Every structure is written in C-alpha cells, then in structure tokens.
PDB file of C-alpha atoms in Angstrom:
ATOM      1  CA  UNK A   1      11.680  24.948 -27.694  1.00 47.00           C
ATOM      2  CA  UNK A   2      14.655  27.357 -26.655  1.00 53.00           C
ATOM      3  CA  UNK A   3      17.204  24.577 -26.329  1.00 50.00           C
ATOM      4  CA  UNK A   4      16.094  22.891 -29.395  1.00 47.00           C
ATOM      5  CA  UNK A   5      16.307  26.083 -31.395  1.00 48.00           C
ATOM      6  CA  UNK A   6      19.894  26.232 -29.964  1.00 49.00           C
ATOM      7  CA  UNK A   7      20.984  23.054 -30.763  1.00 49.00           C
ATOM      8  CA  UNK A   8      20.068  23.594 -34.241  1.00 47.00           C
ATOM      9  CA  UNK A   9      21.592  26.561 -34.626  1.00 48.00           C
ATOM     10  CA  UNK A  10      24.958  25.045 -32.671  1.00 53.00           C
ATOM     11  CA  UNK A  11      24.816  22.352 -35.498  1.00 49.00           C
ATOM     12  CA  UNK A  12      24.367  25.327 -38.237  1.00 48.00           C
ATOM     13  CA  UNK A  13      27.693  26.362 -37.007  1.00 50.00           C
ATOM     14  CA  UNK A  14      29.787  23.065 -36.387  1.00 47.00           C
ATOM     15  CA  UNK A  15      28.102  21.515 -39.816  1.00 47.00           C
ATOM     16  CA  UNK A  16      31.203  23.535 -41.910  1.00 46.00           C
ATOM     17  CA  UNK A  17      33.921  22.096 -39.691  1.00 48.00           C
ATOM     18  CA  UNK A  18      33.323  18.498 -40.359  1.00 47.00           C
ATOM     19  CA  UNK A  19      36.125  16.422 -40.989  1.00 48.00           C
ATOM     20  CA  UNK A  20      37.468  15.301 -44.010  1.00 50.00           C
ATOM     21  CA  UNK A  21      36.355  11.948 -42.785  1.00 55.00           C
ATOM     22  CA  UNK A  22      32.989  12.944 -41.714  1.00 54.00           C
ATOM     23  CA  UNK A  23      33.287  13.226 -38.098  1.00 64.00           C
ATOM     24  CA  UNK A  24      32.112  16.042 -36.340  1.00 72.00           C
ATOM     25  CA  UNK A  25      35.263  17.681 -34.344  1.00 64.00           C
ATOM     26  CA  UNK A  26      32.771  19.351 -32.008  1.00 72.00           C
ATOM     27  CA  UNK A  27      30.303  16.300 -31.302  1.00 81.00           C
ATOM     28  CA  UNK A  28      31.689  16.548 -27.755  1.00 82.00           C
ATOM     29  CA  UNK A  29      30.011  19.913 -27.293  1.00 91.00           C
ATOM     30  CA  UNK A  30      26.598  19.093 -28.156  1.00 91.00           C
ATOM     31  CA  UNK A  31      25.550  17.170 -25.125  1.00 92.00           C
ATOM     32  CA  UNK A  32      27.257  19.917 -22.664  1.00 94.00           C
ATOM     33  CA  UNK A  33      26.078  22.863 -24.785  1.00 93.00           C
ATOM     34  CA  UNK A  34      22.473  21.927 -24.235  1.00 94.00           C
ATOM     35  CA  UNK A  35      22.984  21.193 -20.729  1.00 94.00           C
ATOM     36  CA  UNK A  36      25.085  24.489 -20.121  1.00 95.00           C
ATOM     37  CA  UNK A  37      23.762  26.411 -22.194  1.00 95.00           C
ATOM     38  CA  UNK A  38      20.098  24.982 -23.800  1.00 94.00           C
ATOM     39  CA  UNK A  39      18.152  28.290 -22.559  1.00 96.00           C
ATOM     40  CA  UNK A  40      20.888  30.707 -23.940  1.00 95.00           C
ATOM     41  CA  UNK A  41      19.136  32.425 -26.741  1.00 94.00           C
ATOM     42  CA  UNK A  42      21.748  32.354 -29.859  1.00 92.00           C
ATOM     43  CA  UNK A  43      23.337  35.355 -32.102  1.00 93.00           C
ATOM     44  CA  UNK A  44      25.965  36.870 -31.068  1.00 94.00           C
ATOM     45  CA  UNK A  45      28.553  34.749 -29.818  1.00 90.00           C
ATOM     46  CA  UNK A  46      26.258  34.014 -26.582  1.00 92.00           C
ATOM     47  CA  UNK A  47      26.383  29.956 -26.845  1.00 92.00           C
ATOM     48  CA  UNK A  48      30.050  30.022 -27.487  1.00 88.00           C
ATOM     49  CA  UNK A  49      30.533  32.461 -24.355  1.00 91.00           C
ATOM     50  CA  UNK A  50      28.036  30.454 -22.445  1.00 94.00           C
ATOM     51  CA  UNK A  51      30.022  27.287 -23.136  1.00 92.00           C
ATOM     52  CA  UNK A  52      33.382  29.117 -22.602  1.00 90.00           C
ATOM     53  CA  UNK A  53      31.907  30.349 -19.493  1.00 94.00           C
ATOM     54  CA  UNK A  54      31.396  26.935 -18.385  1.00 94.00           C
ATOM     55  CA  UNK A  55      34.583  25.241 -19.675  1.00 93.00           C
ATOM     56  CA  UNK A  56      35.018  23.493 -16.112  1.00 95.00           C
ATOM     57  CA  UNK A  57      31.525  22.213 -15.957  1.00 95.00           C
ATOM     58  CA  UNK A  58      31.909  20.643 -19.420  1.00 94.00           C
ATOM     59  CA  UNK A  59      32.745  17.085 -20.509  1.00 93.00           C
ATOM     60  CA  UNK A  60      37.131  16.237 -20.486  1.00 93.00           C
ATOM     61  CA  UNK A  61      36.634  16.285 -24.913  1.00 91.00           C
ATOM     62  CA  UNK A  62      34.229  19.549 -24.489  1.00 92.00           C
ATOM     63  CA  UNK A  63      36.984  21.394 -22.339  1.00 92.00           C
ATOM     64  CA  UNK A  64      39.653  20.218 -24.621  1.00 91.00           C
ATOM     65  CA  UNK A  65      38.255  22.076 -27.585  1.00 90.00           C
ATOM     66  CA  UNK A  66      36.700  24.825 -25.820  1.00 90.00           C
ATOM     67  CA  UNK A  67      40.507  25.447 -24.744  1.00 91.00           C
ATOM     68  CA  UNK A  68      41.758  25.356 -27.805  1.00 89.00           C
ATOM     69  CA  UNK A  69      38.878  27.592 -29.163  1.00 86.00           C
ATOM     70  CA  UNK A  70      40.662  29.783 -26.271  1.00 87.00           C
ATOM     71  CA  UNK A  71      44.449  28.931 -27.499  1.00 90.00           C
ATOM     72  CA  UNK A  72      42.994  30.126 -31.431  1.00 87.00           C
ATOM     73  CA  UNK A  73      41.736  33.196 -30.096  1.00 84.00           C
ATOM     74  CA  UNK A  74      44.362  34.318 -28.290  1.00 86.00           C
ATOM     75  CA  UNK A  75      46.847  33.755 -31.148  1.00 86.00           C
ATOM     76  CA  UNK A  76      44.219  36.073 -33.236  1.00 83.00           C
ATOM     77  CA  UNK A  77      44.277  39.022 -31.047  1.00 80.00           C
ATOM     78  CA  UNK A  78      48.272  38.620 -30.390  1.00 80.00           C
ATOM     79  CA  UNK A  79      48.425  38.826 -33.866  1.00 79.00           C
ATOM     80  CA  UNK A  80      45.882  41.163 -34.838  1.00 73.00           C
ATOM     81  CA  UNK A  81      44.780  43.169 -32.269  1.00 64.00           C
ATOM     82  CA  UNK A  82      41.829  43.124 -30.249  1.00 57.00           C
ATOM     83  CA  UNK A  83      38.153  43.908 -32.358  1.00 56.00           C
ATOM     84  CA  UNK A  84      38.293  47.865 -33.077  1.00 55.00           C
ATOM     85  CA  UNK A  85      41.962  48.778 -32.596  1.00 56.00           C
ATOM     86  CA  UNK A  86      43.980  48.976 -34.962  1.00 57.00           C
ATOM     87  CA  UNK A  87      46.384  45.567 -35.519  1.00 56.00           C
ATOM     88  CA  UNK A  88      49.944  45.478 -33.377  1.00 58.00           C
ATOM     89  CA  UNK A  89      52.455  46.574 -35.527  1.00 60.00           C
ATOM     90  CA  UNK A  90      55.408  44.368 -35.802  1.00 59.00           C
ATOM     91  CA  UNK A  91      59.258  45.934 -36.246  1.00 66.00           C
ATOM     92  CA  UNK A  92      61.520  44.259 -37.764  1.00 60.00           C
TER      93      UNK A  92
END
C-alpha cells in the first residue's frame, strides 16, 4: 500500500509538467522511484531526496533528469541563496 500511495502522489506532482505534447518528461522516474524509493513515505521532499539519493542506482533517462533537477537547483541557490538566508547580493 506504501509504494502505491507513493506512486500516486509522484504522479500528483509530475501530472503539471506534462508536455505540451502530452508526454510525461518524468515517465523515466516512475519505474526507479518505486523501486528506490516505493517504501519512502511522501511530504516533504523525501521521494525526491530518496531518488536523488539514488541517482546512480537509477535508470540512464532517470539519472539524466534527476541531474538536471540537481543543475536547476543549484542555479536557484547561486542565485538566491540557500532556504532562510537572505538572497546573495549582486554589485554591479
């Protein structure tokens, strides 16, 4: 029951970021995440750190977009600051 209440609530998430065309960009994922990660209770970000925390046990398309998941985040915090500080401030 765990897994399947994960899966659903995985496709919750990925259901907004379908593709113009239909296609789901994170169909990849759903296999590995309920491998990986099918007992992780969800809320809070645990899946997504569950998969992340398995990148190199996951699928070649998986690890592709869990690294660029990575590559997005990264970008964020350069730009923003991390979660609770205050943002970088930028001189020109």
């Amino acid at each position: 029951m765990k897994s399947l209440t994960a899966l659903a609530f995985a496709l919750a998430l990925t259901a907004p970021a379908l593709a113009k065309d239909g296609s789901d960009p994170f169909a990849a994922c759903h296999q590995d995440m309920q491998r990986l990660c099918g007992d992780v209770k969800p809320g809070e970000g645990r899946i997504i750190k569950c998969m992340m925390d398995n990148e190199a046990r996951a699928s070649a398309g998986c690890a592709a977009l869990i690294a660029k998941k990575r590559e997005k985040e990264a970008n964020v915090q350069q730009t923003h600051g991390q979660p609770g500080k205050p943002p970088k401030t930028v001189k020109h």
